[in-house]
PDB file of C-alpha atoms and ligand atoms in Angstrom:
ATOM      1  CA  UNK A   1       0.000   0.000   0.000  1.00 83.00           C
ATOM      2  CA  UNK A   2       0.789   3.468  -0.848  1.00 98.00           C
ATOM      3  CA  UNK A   3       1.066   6.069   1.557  1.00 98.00           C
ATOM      4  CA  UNK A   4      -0.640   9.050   0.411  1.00 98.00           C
ATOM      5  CA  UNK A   5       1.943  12.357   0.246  1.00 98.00           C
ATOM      6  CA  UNK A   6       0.366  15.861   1.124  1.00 98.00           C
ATOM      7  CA  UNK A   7       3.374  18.338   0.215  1.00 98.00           C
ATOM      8  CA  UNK A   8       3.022  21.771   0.053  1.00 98.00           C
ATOM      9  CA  UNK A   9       5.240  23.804  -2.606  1.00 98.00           C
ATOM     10  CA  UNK A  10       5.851  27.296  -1.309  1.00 98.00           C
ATOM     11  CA  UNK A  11       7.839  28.471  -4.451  1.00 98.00           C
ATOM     12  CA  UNK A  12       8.957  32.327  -3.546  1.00 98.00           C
ATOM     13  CA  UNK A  13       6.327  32.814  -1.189  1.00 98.00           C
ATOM     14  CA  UNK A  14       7.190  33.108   2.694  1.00 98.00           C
ATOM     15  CA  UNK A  15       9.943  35.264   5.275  1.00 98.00           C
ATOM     16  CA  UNK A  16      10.796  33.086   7.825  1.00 98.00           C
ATOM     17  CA  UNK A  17       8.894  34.754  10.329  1.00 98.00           C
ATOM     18  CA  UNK A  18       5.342  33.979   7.949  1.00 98.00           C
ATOM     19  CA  UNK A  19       6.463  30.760   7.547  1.00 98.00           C
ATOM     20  CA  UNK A  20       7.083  29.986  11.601  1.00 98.00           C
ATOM     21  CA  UNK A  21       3.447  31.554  12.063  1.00 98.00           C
ATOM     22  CA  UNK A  22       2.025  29.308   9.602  1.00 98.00           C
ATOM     23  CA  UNK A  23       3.716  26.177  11.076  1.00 98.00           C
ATOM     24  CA  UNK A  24       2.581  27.252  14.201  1.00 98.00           C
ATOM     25  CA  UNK A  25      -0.863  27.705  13.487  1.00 98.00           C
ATOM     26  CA  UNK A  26      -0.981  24.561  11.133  1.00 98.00           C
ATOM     27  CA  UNK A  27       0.834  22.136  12.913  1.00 98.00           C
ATOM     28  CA  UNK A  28      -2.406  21.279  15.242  1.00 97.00           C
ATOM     29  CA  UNK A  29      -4.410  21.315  12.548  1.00 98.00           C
ATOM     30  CA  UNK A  30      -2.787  18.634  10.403  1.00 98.00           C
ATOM     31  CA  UNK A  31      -1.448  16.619  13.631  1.00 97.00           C
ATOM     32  CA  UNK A  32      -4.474  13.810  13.503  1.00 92.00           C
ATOM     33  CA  UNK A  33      -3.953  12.996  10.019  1.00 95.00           C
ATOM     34  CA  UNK A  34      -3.266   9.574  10.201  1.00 91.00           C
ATOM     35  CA  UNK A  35      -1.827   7.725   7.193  1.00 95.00           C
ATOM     36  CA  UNK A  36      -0.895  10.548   5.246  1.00 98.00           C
ATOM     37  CA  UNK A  37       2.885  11.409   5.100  1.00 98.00           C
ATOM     38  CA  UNK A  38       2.844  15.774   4.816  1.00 98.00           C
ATOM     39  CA  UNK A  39       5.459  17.690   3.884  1.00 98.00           C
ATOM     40  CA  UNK A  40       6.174  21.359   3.077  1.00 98.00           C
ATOM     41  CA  UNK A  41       8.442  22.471   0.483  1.00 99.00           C
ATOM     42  CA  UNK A  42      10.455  26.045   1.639  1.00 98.00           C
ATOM     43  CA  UNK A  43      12.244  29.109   0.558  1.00 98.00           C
ATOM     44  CA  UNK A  44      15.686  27.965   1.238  1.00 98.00           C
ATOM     45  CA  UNK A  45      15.710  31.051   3.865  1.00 98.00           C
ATOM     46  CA  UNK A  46      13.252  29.693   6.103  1.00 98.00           C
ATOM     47  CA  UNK A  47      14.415  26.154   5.581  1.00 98.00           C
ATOM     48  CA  UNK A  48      16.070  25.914   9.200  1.00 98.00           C
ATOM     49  CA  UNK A  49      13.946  27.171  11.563  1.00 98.00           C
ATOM     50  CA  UNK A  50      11.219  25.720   9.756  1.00 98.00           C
ATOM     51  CA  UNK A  51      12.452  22.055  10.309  1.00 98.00           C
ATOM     52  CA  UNK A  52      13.511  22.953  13.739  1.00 98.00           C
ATOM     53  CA  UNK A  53      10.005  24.520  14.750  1.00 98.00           C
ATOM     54  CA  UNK A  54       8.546  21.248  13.145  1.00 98.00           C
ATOM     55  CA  UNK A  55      10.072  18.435  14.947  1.00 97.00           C
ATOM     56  CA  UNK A  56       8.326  16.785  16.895  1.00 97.00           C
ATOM     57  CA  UNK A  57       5.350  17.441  14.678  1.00 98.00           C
ATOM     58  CA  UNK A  58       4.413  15.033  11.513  1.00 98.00           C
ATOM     59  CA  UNK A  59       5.088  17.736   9.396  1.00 98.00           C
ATOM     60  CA  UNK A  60       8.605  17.094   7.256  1.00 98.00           C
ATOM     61  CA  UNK A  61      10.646  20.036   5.735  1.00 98.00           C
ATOM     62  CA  UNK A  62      12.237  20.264   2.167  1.00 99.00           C
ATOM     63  CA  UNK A  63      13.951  21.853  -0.237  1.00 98.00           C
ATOM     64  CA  UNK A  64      12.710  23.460  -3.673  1.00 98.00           C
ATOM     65  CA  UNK A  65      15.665  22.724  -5.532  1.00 98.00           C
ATOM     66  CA  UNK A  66      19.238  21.506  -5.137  1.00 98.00           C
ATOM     67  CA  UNK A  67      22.898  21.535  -6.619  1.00 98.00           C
ATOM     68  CA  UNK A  68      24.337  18.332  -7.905  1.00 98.00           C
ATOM     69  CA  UNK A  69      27.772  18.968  -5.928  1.00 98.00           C
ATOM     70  CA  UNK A  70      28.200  19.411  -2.608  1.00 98.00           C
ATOM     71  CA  UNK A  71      29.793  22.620  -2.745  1.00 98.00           C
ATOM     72  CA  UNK A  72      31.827  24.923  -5.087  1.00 98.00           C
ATOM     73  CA  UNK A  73      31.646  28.770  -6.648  1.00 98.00           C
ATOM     74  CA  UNK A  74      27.972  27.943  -7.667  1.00 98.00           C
ATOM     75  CA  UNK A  75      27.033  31.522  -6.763  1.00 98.00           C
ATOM     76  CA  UNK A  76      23.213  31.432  -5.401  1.00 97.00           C
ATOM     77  CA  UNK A  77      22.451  27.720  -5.338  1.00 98.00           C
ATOM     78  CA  UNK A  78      22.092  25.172  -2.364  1.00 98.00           C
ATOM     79  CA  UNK A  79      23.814  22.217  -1.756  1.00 98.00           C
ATOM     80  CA  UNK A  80      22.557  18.900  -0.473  1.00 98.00           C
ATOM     81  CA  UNK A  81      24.733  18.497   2.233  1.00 98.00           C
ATOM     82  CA  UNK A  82      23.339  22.239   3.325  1.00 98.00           C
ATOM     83  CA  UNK A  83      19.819  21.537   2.979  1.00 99.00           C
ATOM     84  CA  UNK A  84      20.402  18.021   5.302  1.00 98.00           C
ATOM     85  CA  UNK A  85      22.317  19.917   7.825  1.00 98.00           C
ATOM     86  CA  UNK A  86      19.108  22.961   7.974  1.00 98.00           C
ATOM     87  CA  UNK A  87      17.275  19.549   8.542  1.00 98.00           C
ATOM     88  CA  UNK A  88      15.834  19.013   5.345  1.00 98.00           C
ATOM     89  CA  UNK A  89      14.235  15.396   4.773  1.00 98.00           C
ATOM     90  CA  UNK A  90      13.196  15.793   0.799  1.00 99.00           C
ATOM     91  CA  UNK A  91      13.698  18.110  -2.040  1.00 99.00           C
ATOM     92  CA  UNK A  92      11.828  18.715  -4.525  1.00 98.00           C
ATOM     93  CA  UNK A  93      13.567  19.110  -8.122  1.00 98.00           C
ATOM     94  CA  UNK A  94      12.799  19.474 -11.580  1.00 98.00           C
ATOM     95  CA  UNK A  95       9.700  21.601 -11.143  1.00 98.00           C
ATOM     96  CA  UNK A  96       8.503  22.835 -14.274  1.00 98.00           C
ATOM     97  CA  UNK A  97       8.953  26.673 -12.641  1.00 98.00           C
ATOM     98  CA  UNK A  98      12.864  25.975 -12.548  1.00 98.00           C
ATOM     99  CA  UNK A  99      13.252  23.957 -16.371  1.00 97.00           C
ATOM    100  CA  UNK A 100      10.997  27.429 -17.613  1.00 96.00           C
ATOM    101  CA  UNK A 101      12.912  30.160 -15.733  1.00 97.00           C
ATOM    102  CA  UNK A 102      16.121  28.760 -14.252  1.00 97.00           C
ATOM    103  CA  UNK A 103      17.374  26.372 -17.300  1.00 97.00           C
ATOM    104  CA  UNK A 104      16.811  23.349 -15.718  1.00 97.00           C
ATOM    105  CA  UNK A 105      17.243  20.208 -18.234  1.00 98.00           C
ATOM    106  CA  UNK A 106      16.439  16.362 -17.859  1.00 98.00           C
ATOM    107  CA  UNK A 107      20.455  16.245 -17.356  1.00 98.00           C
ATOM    108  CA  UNK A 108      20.661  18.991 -14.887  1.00 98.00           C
ATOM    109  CA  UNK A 109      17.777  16.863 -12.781  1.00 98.00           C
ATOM    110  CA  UNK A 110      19.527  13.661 -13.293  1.00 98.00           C
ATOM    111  CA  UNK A 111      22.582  15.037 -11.659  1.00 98.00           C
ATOM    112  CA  UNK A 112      20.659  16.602  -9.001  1.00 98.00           C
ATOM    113  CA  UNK A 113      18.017  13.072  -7.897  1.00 98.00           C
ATOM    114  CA  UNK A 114      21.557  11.444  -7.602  1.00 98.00           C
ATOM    115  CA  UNK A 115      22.752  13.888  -5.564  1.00 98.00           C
ATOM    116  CA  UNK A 116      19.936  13.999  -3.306  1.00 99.00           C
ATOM    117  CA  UNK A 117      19.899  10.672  -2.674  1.00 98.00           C
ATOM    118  CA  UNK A 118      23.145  10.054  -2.578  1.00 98.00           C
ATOM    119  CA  UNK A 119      23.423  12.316   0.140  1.00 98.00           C
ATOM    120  CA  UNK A 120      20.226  10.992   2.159  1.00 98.00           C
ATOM    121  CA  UNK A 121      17.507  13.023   0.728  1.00 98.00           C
ATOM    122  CA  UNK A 122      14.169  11.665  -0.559  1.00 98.00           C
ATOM    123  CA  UNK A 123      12.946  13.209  -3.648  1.00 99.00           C
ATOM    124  CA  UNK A 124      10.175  14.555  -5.308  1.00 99.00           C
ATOM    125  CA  UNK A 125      10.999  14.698  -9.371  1.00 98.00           C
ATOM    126  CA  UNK A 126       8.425  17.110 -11.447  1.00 98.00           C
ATOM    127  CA  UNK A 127       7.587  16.334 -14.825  1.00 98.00           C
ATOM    128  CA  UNK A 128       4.631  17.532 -16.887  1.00 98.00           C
ATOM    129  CA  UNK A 129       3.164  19.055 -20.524  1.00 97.00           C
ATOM    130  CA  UNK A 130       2.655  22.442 -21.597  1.00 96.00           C
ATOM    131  CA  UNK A 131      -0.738  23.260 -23.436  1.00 94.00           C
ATOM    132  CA  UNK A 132       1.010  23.388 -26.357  1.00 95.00           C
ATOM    133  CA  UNK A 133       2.019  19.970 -26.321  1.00 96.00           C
ATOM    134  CA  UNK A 134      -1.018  18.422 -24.750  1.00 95.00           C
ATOM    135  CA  UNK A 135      -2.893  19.906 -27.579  1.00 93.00           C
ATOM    136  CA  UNK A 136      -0.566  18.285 -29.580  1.00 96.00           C
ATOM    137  CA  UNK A 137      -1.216  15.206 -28.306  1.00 96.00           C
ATOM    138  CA  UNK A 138       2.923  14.730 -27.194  1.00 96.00           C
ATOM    139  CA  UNK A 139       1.862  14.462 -22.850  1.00 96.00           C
ATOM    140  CA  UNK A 140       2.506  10.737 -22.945  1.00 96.00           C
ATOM    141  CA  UNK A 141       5.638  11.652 -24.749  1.00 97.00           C
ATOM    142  CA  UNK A 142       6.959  14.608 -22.900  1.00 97.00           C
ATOM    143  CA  UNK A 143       5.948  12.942 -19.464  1.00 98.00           C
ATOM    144  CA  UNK A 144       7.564   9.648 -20.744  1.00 98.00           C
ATOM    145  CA  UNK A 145      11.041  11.980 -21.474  1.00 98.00           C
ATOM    146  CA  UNK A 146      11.270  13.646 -18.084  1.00 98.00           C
ATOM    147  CA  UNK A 147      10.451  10.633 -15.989  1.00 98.00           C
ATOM    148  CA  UNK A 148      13.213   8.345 -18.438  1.00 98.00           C
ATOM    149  CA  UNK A 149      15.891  10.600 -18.295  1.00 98.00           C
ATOM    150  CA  UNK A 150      15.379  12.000 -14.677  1.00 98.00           C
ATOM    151  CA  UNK A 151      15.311   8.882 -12.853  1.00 98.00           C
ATOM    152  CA  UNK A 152      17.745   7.406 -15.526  1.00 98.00           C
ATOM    153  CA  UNK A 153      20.335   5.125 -13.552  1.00 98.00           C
ATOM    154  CA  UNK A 154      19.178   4.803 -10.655  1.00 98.00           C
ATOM    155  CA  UNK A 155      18.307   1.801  -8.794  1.00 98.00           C
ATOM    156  CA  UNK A 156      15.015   0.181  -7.452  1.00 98.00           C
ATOM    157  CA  UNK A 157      16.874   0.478  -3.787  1.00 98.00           C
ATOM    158  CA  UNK A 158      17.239   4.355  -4.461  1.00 98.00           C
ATOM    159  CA  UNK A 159      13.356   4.172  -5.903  1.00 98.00           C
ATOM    160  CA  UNK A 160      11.658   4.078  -2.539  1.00 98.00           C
ATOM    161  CA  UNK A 161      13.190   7.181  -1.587  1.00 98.00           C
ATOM    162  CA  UNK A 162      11.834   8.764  -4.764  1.00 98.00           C
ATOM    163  CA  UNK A 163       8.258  10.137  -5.448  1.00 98.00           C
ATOM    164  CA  UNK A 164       6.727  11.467  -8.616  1.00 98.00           C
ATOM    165  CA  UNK A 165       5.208  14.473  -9.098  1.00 98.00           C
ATOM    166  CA  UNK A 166       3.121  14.750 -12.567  1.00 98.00           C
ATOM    167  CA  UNK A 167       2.366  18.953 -12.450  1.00 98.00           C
ATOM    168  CA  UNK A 168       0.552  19.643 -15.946  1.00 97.00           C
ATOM    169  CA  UNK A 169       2.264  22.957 -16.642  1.00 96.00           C
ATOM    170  CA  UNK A 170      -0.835  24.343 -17.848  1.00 95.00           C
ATOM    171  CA  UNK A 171      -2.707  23.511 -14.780  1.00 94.00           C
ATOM    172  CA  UNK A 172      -0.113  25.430 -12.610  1.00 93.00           C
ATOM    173  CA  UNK A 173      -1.656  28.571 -10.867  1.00 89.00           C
ATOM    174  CA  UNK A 174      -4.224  28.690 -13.349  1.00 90.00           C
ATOM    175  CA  UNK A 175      -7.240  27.385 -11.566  1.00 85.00           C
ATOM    176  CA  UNK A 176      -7.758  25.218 -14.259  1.00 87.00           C
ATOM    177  CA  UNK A 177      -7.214  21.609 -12.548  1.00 88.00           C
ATOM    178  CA  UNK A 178      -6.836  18.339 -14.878  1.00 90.00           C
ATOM    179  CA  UNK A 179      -9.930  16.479 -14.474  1.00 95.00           C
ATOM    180  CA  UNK A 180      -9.377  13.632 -12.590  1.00 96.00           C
ATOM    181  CA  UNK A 181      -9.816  10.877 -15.520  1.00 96.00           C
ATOM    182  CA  UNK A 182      -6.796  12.866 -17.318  1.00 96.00           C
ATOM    183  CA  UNK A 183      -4.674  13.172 -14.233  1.00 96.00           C
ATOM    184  CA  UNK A 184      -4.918   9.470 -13.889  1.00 97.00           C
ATOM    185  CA  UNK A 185      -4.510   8.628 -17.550  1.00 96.00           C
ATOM    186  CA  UNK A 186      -0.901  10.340 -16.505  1.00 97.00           C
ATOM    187  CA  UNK A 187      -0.060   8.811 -14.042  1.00 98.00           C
ATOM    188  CA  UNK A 188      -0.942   5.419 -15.260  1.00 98.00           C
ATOM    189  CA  UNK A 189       1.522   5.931 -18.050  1.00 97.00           C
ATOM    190  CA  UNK A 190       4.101   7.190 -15.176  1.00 98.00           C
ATOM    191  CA  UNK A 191       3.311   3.853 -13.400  1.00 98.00           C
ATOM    192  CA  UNK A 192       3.712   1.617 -16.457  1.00 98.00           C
ATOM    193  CA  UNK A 193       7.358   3.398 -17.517  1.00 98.00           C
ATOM    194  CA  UNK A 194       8.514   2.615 -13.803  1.00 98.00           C
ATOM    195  CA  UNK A 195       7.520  -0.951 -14.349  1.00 98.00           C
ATOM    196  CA  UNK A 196       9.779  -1.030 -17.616  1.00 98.00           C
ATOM    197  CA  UNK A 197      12.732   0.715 -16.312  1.00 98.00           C
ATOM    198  CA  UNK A 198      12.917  -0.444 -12.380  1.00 98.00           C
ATOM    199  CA  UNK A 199      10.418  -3.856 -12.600  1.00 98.00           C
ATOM    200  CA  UNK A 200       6.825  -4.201 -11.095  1.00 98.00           C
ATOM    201  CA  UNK A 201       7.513  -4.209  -7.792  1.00 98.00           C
ATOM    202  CA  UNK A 202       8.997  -0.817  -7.608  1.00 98.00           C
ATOM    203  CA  UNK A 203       6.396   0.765  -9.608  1.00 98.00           C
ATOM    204  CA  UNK A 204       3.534  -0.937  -7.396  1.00 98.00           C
ATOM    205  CA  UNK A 205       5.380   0.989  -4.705  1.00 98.00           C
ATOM    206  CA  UNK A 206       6.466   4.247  -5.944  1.00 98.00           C
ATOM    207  CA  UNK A 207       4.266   7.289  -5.393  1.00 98.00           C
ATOM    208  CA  UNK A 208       2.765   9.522  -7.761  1.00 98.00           C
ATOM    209  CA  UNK A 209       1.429  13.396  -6.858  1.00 98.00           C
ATOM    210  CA  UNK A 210      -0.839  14.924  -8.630  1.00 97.00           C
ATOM    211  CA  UNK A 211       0.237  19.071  -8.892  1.00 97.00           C
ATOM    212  CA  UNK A 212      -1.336  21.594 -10.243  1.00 96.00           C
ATOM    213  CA  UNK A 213      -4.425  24.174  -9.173  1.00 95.00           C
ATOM    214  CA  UNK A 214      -5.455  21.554  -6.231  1.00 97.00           C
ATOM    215  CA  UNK A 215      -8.177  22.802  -4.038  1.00 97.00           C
ATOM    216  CA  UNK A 216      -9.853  21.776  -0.712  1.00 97.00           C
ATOM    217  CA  UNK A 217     -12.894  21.552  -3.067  1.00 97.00           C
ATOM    218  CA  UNK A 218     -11.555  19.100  -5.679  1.00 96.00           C
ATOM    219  CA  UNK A 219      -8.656  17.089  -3.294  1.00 97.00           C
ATOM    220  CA  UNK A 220     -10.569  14.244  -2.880  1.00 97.00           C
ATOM    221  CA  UNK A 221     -11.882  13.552  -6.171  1.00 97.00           C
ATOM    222  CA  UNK A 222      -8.587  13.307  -7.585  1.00 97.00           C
ATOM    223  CA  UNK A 223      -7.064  11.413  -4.054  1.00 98.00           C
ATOM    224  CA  UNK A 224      -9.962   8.765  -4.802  1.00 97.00           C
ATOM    225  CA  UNK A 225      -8.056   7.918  -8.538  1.00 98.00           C
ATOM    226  CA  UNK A 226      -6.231   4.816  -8.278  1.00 98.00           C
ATOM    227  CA  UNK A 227      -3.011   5.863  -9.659  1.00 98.00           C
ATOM    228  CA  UNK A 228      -2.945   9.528  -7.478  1.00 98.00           C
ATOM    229  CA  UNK A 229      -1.013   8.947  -4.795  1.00 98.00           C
ATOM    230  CA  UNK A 230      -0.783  12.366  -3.301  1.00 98.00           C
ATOM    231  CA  UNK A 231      -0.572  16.307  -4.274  1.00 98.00           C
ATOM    232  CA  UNK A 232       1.996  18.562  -4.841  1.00 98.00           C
ATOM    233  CA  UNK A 233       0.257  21.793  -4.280  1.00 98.00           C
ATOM    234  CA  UNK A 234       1.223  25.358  -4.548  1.00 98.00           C
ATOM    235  CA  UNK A 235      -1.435  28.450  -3.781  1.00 97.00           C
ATOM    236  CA  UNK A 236      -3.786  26.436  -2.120  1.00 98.00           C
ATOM    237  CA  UNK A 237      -0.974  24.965   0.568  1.00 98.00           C
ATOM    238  CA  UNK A 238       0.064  28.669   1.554  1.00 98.00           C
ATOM    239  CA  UNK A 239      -2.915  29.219   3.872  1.00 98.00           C
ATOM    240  CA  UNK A 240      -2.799  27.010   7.122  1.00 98.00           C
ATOM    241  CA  UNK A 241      -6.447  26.519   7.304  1.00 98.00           C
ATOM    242  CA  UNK A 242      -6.635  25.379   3.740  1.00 98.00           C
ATOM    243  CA  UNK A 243      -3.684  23.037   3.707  1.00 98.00           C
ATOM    244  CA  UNK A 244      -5.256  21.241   6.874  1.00 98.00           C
ATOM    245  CA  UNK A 245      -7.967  20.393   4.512  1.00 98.00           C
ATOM    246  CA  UNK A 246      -5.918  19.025   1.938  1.00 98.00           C
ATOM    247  CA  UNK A 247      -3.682  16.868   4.482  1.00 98.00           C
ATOM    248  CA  UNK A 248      -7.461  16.119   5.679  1.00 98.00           C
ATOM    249  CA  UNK A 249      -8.557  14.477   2.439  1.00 97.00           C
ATOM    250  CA  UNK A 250     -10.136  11.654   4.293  1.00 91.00           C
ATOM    251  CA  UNK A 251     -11.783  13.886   6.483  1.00 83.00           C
TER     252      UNK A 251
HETATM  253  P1  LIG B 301      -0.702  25.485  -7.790  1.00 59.74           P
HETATM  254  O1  LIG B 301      -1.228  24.531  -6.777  1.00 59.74           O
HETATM  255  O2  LIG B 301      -0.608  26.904  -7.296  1.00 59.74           O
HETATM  256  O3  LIG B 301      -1.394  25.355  -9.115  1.00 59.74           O
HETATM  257  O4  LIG B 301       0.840  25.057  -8.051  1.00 59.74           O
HETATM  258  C1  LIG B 301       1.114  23.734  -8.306  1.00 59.74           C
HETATM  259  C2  LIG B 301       2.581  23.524  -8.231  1.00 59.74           C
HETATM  260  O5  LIG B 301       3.342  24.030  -9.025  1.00 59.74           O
HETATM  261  C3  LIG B 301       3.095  22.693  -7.131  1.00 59.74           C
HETATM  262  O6  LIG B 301       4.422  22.378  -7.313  1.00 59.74           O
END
């Protein structure tokens, strides 16, 4: 059985004294929520005292992005070892945000999943469409290139520490959700390339998030397909009150 992963994704949003008052106010909120693993990807800022405020709690701290070496003249960027030492249990990489703005490339997130895990991270790996090429009937293709050559080389072992996140790009901030039938026609696909390149087993047991314009209102409609595993969620996961109701699916 899967787990189901509620992650918030924070992107540029948050000082660390807004995040410590959210954490505060949410961690009672989300603290019954039995069953569900929750997680909040941070501003890189607010990464410490974030993780510090939230031991204790079932709340786990991230990253929103990663170098692949552990340190160097990089100016600006975040290493692994640095985001395990602000206490850091995930990162999230290859959001759709950084391979837009920040020039990230299926080679760039290769190099950083490796060096995540090699360095005791789990991970969550993006990968998702544009309109254009939805329209264009190429999301089985494009979805089937980011998951291939992200996760490329690594090992079944190193699998369970991964999660999928499939974020249709033109679902992201928009409002306009992927209806649950084509968010798990997705992640079907998702599930039946991890079969080919890391055998049944794995794939049976590797998560899948669903990301993009998730709501209190439609969380459990897309929770309830088979193949949704979770939600990687951005606006909706910046107000305490509102992310309690997404960890609270079930509720
Ligand atoms: P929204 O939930 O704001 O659409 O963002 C989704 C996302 O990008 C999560 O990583």
């Amino acid at each position: 059985m899967r787990t189901p992963f509620i992650c918030g994704n924070w992107k540029m949003y948050k000082t660390v004294s807004e995040a410590l008052a959210f954490l505060d106010a949410a961690k009672g909120l989300v603290a019954g929520a039995a069953g569900v693993e929750v997680g909040i990807g941070a501003p890189a800022t607010a990464l410490k005292s974030l993780a510090d405020a939230a031991r204790g709690s079932n709340i786990r701290i991230g990253g929103e992005n990663c170098h692949w070496e552990k340190e160097g003249a990089f100016t600006g960027e975040i290493s692994v070892p640095m985001l395990v030492e602000a206490g850091c249990a995930f990162v999230i990489v290859g959001h759709s945000e950084r391979r837009q703005y920040f020039g990230e490339t299926n080679e760039t997130v290769n190099r950083k999943v490796k060096a995540a895990l090699a360095g005791g991270l789990a991970v969550i790996m993006c990968c998702g469409e544009t309109l254009g090429e939805r329209e264009a009937g190429r999301t089985g293709a494009v979805v089937t290139d980011h998951v291939k050559n992200g996760l490329a080389g690594l090992t079944p072992a190193e699998m369970t520490k991964v999660v999928v996140a499939y974020e249709p790009v033109w679902a992201i901030g928009t409002g306009r959700t992927a209806t649950p039938g084509q968010a798990q026609e997705a992640h079907a696909v998702i599930r039946e390339l991890l079969a080919g390149m890391f055998g049944d087993q794995t794939a049976e047991a590797t998560r899948i998030q669903y990301g993009g314009s998730v709501k209190p209102e439609n969380v459990e409609e897309i929770m309830a397909q088979p193949d949704v595993d979770g939600a990687l969620v951005g606006g909706a996961s910046l107000k305490p009150d509102s992310f309690a109701k997404l960890v609270n699916f079930r509720a």
